Amino acid sequence: MSYPAGTVGGMRADGPPTAAMTYVLIPGAGGSAEYWRLLVDELRRRGRVAVAVGLPAADEHAALPEYADTVRAAVDGHRDVTLVAQSLGAFTAPLVADHPAVRLLVLVNPMIPAPGETAGEWWAATGHAPARAAYAAAQGRDPDADVDLAVDFFHDVPEEVTASMLAAGGPTESPAVFTRPNPLRRWPDVPTRVVSGRDDRFFPLEFQRRLARERLGVAPDELPGGHLLALSEPALLADRLEAYQQQV
């Protein structure tokens, strides 16, 4: 399902980004701001303001509206904001894009939602399971294997970073995020870019290409790395984000 009327890749009419621009970073499942720590360091080295948002994932009553409120509060007080959303965070980002400070959405290895689609419905609607299985088989891995953190997510993340992230732990995802209605009715009229890891085992590249084309009408920009690009390739991801600032 594609979006009605929402211009993807257009430009807002209130001028180019300024040196005061800010990155607001939305995590994926689990809602931990810790996921972004290496990217925050890279962006700050480039002279940028970077705000990593922690979502109320441990609250069993929290769903997309509450997630969006949390991100909106992080955006308040900033200007020229680029929202960067990882994976499941792509369900939250478009709900915040009407904030007047937001100039750009960047979706990283994203679950791109259709209007009104819940995060629980997304898996079957997009054909994720057969796509993941086919990619595993093509790589010589067991296509019927259960999802494994080491195999599917951390396979290209440095060992010390993996150990640190796993030691930090984090909340499990609120089931309400997957079941409560998604208030999104159309894609926001904000420039949107998609970044995909060429080596993503959880959301294989061909799957991401198809989803971005069908749902947003765009081709993803590809980087080396798997699903957790901010941990495996933070410098390359920061470079890609900075390049976008010259395009909007």
mmCIF file of C-alpha atoms in Angstrom:
data_model
loop_
_atom_site.group_PDB
_atom_site.id
_atom_site.type_symbol
_atom_site.label_atom_id
_atom_site.label_comp_id
_atom_site.label_asym_id
_atom_site.label_seq_id
_atom_site.Cartn_x
_atom_site.Cartn_y
_atom_site.Cartn_z
ATOM 1 C CA MET A 1 0.000 0.000 0.000
ATOM 2 C CA SER A 2 1.422 3.373 -0.958
ATOM 3 C CA TYR A 3 0.762 6.714 0.653
ATOM 4 C CA PRO A 4 -1.799 9.207 -0.625
ATOM 5 C CA ALA A 5 -0.610 12.730 -1.301
ATOM 6 C CA GLY A 6 2.364 12.734 1.076
ATOM 7 C CA THR A 7 5.364 14.064 -0.821
ATOM 8 C CA VAL A 8 8.368 11.891 -0.105
ATOM 9 C CA GLY A 9 11.637 13.623 -0.873
ATOM 10 C CA GLY A 10 10.244 17.139 -1.157
ATOM 11 C CA MET A 11 11.536 20.272 0.551
ATOM 12 C CA ARG A 12 10.002 22.322 3.286
ATOM 13 C CA ALA A 13 9.469 25.922 2.399
ATOM 14 C CA ASP A 14 11.137 27.622 5.351
ATOM 15 C CA GLY A 15 14.737 27.669 4.147
ATOM 16 C CA PRO A 16 17.838 25.480 4.338
ATOM 17 C CA PRO A 17 19.161 23.847 7.507
ATOM 18 C CA THR A 18 21.386 25.941 9.722
ATOM 19 C CA ALA A 19 24.517 25.219 11.726
ATOM 20 C CA ALA A 20 22.233 24.778 14.739
ATOM 21 C CA MET A 21 20.571 21.701 13.270
ATOM 22 C CA THR A 22 19.954 18.771 15.610
ATOM 23 C CA TYR A 23 19.701 15.025 15.172
ATOM 24 C CA VAL A 24 17.022 13.356 17.275
ATOM 25 C CA LEU A 25 17.593 9.596 17.292
ATOM 26 C CA ILE A 26 14.718 7.134 17.769
ATOM 27 C CA PRO A 27 15.699 3.582 18.760
ATOM 28 C CA GLY A 28 14.190 0.341 17.544
ATOM 29 C CA ALA A 29 12.668 -2.473 19.594
ATOM 30 C CA GLY A 30 13.499 -2.230 23.269
ATOM 31 C CA GLY A 31 13.542 1.557 23.151
ATOM 32 C CA SER A 32 17.069 2.014 24.515
ATOM 33 C CA ALA A 33 18.900 5.278 23.870
ATOM 34 C CA GLU A 34 22.130 3.346 24.515
ATOM 35 C CA TYR A 35 21.885 1.905 21.004
ATOM 36 C CA TRP A 36 22.872 5.288 19.569
ATOM 37 C CA ARG A 37 25.883 6.060 21.784
ATOM 38 C CA LEU A 38 28.568 5.506 19.113
ATOM 39 C CA LEU A 39 26.662 7.498 16.518
ATOM 40 C CA VAL A 40 26.114 10.321 19.018
ATOM 41 C CA ASP A 41 29.879 10.491 19.517
ATOM 42 C CA GLU A 42 30.471 10.593 15.750
ATOM 43 C CA LEU A 43 27.924 13.344 15.187
ATOM 44 C CA ARG A 44 29.226 15.449 18.059
ATOM 45 C CA ARG A 45 32.742 15.151 16.634
ATOM 46 C CA ARG A 46 31.270 16.719 13.515
ATOM 47 C CA GLY A 47 29.975 19.645 15.548
ATOM 48 C CA ARG A 48 26.359 18.541 15.633
ATOM 49 C CA VAL A 49 23.828 18.334 18.436
ATOM 50 C CA ALA A 50 22.610 14.743 18.809
ATOM 51 C CA VAL A 51 19.831 13.654 21.160
ATOM 52 C CA ALA A 52 19.263 9.922 21.696
ATOM 53 C CA VAL A 53 15.716 9.257 22.888
ATOM 54 C CA GLY A 54 14.807 6.534 25.354
ATOM 55 C CA LEU A 55 11.293 5.217 24.763
ATOM 56 C CA PRO A 56 8.907 3.905 27.473
ATOM 57 C CA ALA A 57 9.212 0.346 26.154
ATOM 58 C CA ALA A 58 8.938 -1.186 29.633
ATOM 59 C CA ASP A 59 5.480 0.344 30.144
ATOM 60 C CA GLU A 60 2.963 -2.297 29.084
ATOM 61 C CA HIS A 61 0.402 0.420 28.408
ATOM 62 C CA ALA A 62 2.655 2.539 26.199
ATOM 63 C CA ALA A 63 2.075 2.376 22.447
ATOM 64 C CA LEU A 64 2.805 4.530 19.416
ATOM 65 C CA PRO A 65 1.025 7.675 20.694
ATOM 66 C CA GLU A 66 3.058 7.586 23.908
ATOM 67 C CA TYR A 67 6.255 6.904 21.979
ATOM 68 C CA ALA A 68 5.497 9.849 19.706
ATOM 69 C CA ASP A 69 4.868 12.103 22.710
ATOM 70 C CA THR A 70 8.254 11.114 24.142
ATOM 71 C CA VAL A 71 10.045 11.940 20.896
ATOM 72 C CA ARG A 72 8.094 15.159 20.475
ATOM 73 C CA ALA A 73 9.266 16.274 23.923
ATOM 74 C CA ALA A 74 12.861 15.590 22.852
ATOM 75 C CA VAL A 75 12.382 17.710 19.724
ATOM 76 C CA ASP A 76 10.931 20.643 21.665
ATOM 77 C CA GLY A 77 13.442 23.439 22.099
ATOM 78 C CA HIS A 78 15.478 22.466 19.048
ATOM 79 C CA ARG A 79 15.323 23.702 15.481
ATOM 80 C CA ASP A 80 16.242 22.264 12.100
ATOM 81 C CA VAL A 81 15.732 18.717 13.364
ATOM 82 C CA THR A 82 16.558 15.552 11.468
ATOM 83 C CA LEU A 83 14.694 12.577 12.914
ATOM 84 C CA VAL A 84 16.657 9.337 12.554
ATOM 85 C CA ALA A 85 14.684 6.165 13.258
ATOM 86 C CA GLN A 86 16.034 2.623 13.601
ATOM 87 C CA SER A 87 13.914 -0.374 12.550
ATOM 88 C CA LEU A 88 10.678 -0.292 14.627
ATOM 89 C CA GLY A 89 11.338 3.411 15.223
ATOM 90 C CA ALA A 90 10.009 4.019 11.708
ATOM 91 C CA PHE A 91 6.521 3.557 13.140
ATOM 92 C CA THR A 92 7.078 6.460 15.546
ATOM 93 C CA ALA A 93 8.992 8.924 13.361
ATOM 94 C CA PRO A 94 6.191 9.901 10.941
ATOM 95 C CA LEU A 95 3.889 10.634 13.883
ATOM 96 C CA VAL A 96 6.311 13.340 15.050
ATOM 97 C CA ALA A 97 7.120 14.813 11.644
ATOM 98 C CA ASP A 98 4.394 17.455 11.885
ATOM 99 C CA HIS A 99 6.487 19.190 14.566
ATOM 100 C CA PRO A 100 7.525 22.512 12.989
ATOM 101 C CA ALA A 101 11.205 21.918 13.815
ATOM 102 C CA VAL A 102 11.432 18.678 11.812
ATOM 103 C CA ARG A 103 12.999 19.077 8.359
ATOM 104 C CA LEU A 104 14.026 15.539 7.444
ATOM 105 C CA LEU A 105 13.226 11.908 8.265
ATOM 106 C CA VAL A 106 15.906 9.251 7.908
ATOM 107 C CA LEU A 107 14.801 5.644 8.341
ATOM 108 C CA VAL A 108 17.555 3.102 9.017
ATOM 109 C CA ASN A 109 16.845 -0.572 8.210
ATOM 110 C CA PRO A 110 13.242 0.402 8.786
ATOM 111 C CA MET A 111 9.872 -1.166 9.367
ATOM 112 C CA ILE A 112 8.100 1.239 7.006
ATOM 113 C CA PRO A 113 4.429 1.313 8.003
ATOM 114 C CA ALA A 114 1.433 1.590 5.733
ATOM 115 C CA PRO A 115 -1.306 4.001 6.869
ATOM 116 C CA GLY A 116 -3.178 2.526 9.817
ATOM 117 C CA GLU A 117 -1.100 -0.661 9.843
ATOM 118 C CA THR A 118 -0.072 -1.915 13.267
ATOM 119 C CA ALA A 119 3.444 -3.092 13.960
ATOM 120 C CA GLY A 120 1.967 -6.523 14.611
ATOM 121 C CA GLU A 121 0.307 -6.640 11.193
ATOM 122 C CA TRP A 122 3.440 -5.446 9.407
ATOM 123 C CA TRP A 123 5.275 -8.776 9.441
ATOM 124 C CA ALA A 124 2.746 -10.768 7.442
ATOM 125 C CA ALA A 125 1.719 -7.823 5.265
ATOM 126 C CA THR A 126 5.283 -7.285 4.049
ATOM 127 C CA GLY A 127 6.266 -10.925 3.611
ATOM 128 C CA HIS A 128 9.104 -10.602 6.093
ATOM 129 C CA ALA A 129 9.348 -14.253 7.164
ATOM 130 C CA PRO A 130 9.804 -15.747 3.681
ATOM 131 C CA ALA A 131 12.230 -12.964 2.742
ATOM 132 C CA ARG A 132 14.370 -13.612 5.814
ATOM 133 C CA ALA A 133 14.260 -17.381 5.241
ATOM 134 C CA ALA A 134 15.228 -17.063 1.580
ATOM 135 C CA TYR A 135 18.196 -14.864 2.448
ATOM 136 C CA ALA A 136 19.348 -17.276 5.150
ATOM 137 C CA ALA A 137 19.167 -20.181 2.703
ATOM 138 C CA ALA A 138 21.094 -18.221 0.079
ATOM 139 C CA GLN A 139 23.857 -17.676 2.648
ATOM 140 C CA GLY A 140 23.941 -21.327 3.644
ATOM 141 C CA ARG A 141 22.247 -20.755 6.996
ATOM 142 C CA ASP A 142 19.220 -22.626 8.330
ATOM 143 C CA PRO A 143 16.132 -20.889 6.869
ATOM 144 C CA ASP A 144 13.937 -22.304 9.638
ATOM 145 C CA ALA A 145 16.130 -21.206 12.542
ATOM 146 C CA ASP A 146 14.627 -18.996 15.212
ATOM 147 C CA VAL A 147 15.768 -15.395 15.431
ATOM 148 C CA ASP A 148 19.114 -15.291 17.219
ATOM 149 C CA LEU A 149 20.675 -12.083 18.536
ATOM 150 C CA ALA A 150 24.217 -13.129 17.668
ATOM 151 C CA VAL A 151 23.396 -14.457 14.208
ATOM 152 C CA ASP A 152 20.778 -11.984 13.031
ATOM 153 C CA PHE A 153 21.773 -8.753 14.758
ATOM 154 C CA PHE A 154 25.302 -8.678 16.189
ATOM 155 C CA HIS A 155 27.118 -10.733 13.532
ATOM 156 C CA ASP A 156 29.079 -7.689 12.286
ATOM 157 C CA VAL A 157 29.257 -5.651 15.505
ATOM 158 C CA PRO A 158 32.670 -5.529 17.240
ATOM 159 C CA GLU A 159 32.900 -7.995 20.123
ATOM 160 C CA GLU A 160 33.522 -5.347 22.769
ATOM 161 C CA VAL A 161 30.513 -3.331 21.606
ATOM 162 C CA THR A 162 28.338 -6.440 21.573
ATOM 163 C CA ALA A 163 29.435 -7.349 25.091
ATOM 164 C CA SER A 164 28.713 -3.840 26.330
ATOM 165 C CA MET A 165 25.258 -3.736 24.779
ATOM 166 C CA LEU A 166 24.268 -7.167 26.042
ATOM 167 C CA ALA A 167 25.575 -6.355 29.522
ATOM 168 C CA ALA A 168 23.514 -3.164 29.590
ATOM 169 C CA GLY A 169 20.386 -5.163 28.869
ATOM 170 C CA GLY A 170 17.219 -3.174 28.463
ATOM 171 C CA PRO A 171 13.451 -3.377 28.687
ATOM 172 C CA THR A 172 11.397 -5.738 26.600
ATOM 173 C CA GLU A 173 9.103 -4.105 24.074
ATOM 174 C CA SER A 174 5.615 -3.099 25.139
ATOM 175 C CA PRO A 175 3.133 -5.472 23.456
ATOM 176 C CA ALA A 176 0.785 -2.518 23.054
ATOM 177 C CA VAL A 177 3.111 -1.106 20.373
ATOM 178 C CA PHE A 178 2.280 -4.089 18.182
ATOM 179 C CA THR A 179 -1.449 -4.302 18.855
ATOM 180 C CA ARG A 180 -2.897 -0.857 19.498
ATOM 181 C CA PRO A 181 -4.100 1.126 16.456
ATOM 182 C CA ASN A 182 -1.575 3.102 14.460
ATOM 183 C CA PRO A 183 -2.822 6.710 14.139
ATOM 184 C CA LEU A 184 -0.816 7.328 10.934
ATOM 185 C CA ARG A 185 -3.175 8.253 8.083
ATOM 186 C CA ARG A 186 -0.727 9.515 5.465
ATOM 187 C CA TRP A 187 2.999 9.893 5.138
ATOM 188 C CA PRO A 188 4.062 13.370 6.304
ATOM 189 C CA ASP A 189 5.055 15.993 3.759
ATOM 190 C CA VAL A 190 8.656 15.933 4.937
ATOM 191 C CA PRO A 191 11.698 14.761 2.958
ATOM 192 C CA THR A 192 12.294 11.100 3.750
ATOM 193 C CA ARG A 193 15.401 9.027 3.136
ATOM 194 C CA VAL A 194 15.994 5.316 3.714
ATOM 195 C CA VAL A 195 19.352 3.810 4.681
ATOM 196 C CA SER A 196 19.783 0.045 4.349
ATOM 197 C CA GLY A 197 22.587 -2.232 5.470
ATOM 198 C CA ARG A 198 23.747 -4.450 2.618
ATOM 199 C CA ASP A 199 24.462 -7.258 5.078
ATOM 200 C CA ASP A 200 21.264 -7.049 7.136
ATOM 201 C CA ARG A 201 20.188 -10.606 7.951
ATOM 202 C CA PHE A 202 16.968 -9.651 9.712
ATOM 203 C CA PHE A 203 15.635 -7.296 7.023
ATOM 204 C CA PRO A 204 17.495 -8.475 3.904
ATOM 205 C CA LEU A 205 18.501 -5.826 1.402
ATOM 206 C CA GLU A 206 16.189 -6.965 -1.405
ATOM 207 C CA PHE A 207 13.298 -6.981 1.059
ATOM 208 C CA GLN A 208 14.150 -3.422 2.125
ATOM 209 C CA ARG A 209 14.468 -2.260 -1.469
ATOM 210 C CA ARG A 210 11.022 -3.606 -2.288
ATOM 211 C CA LEU A 211 9.433 -2.135 0.820
ATOM 212 C CA ALA A 212 10.946 1.320 0.253
ATOM 213 C CA ARG A 213 9.837 1.277 -3.376
ATOM 214 C CA GLU A 214 6.302 0.061 -2.705
ATOM 215 C CA ARG A 215 5.585 2.190 0.333
ATOM 216 C CA LEU A 216 7.583 5.367 -0.213
ATOM 217 C CA GLY A 217 8.522 5.292 -3.881
ATOM 218 C CA VAL A 218 12.224 5.680 -3.070
ATOM 219 C CA ALA A 219 15.373 3.590 -3.372
ATOM 220 C CA PRO A 220 17.388 3.151 -0.183
ATOM 221 C CA ASP A 221 20.925 4.398 0.173
ATOM 222 C CA GLU A 222 23.042 1.355 0.939
ATOM 223 C CA LEU A 223 25.884 1.034 3.430
ATOM 224 C CA PRO A 224 28.033 -1.944 4.363
ATOM 225 C CA GLY A 225 26.810 -3.488 7.579
ATOM 226 C CA GLY A 226 23.948 -5.382 9.114
ATOM 227 C CA HIS A 227 20.805 -4.456 11.011
ATOM 228 C CA LEU A 228 22.592 -2.515 13.764
ATOM 229 C CA LEU A 229 24.417 0.018 11.595
ATOM 230 C CA ALA A 230 24.817 2.532 14.407
ATOM 231 C CA LEU A 231 26.895 -0.051 16.284
ATOM 232 C CA SER A 232 28.788 -1.668 13.413
ATOM 233 C CA GLU A 233 29.403 1.339 11.141
ATOM 234 C CA PRO A 234 28.755 4.525 13.153
ATOM 235 C CA ALA A 235 31.225 6.673 11.191
ATOM 236 C CA LEU A 236 29.795 5.649 7.813
ATOM 237 C CA LEU A 237 26.268 6.255 9.055
ATOM 238 C CA ALA A 238 27.249 9.681 10.386
ATOM 239 C CA ASP A 239 28.811 10.537 7.026
ATOM 240 C CA ARG A 240 25.613 9.508 5.257
ATOM 241 C CA LEU A 241 23.484 11.619 7.582
ATOM 242 C CA GLU A 242 25.730 14.618 7.058
ATOM 243 C CA ALA A 243 25.523 14.191 3.277
ATOM 244 C CA TYR A 244 21.744 14.450 3.496
ATOM 245 C CA GLN A 245 22.059 17.910 5.021
ATOM 246 C CA GLN A 246 23.334 19.170 1.669
ATOM 247 C CA GLN A 247 20.272 17.812 -0.119
ATOM 248 C CA VAL A 248 17.395 19.412 1.762
#
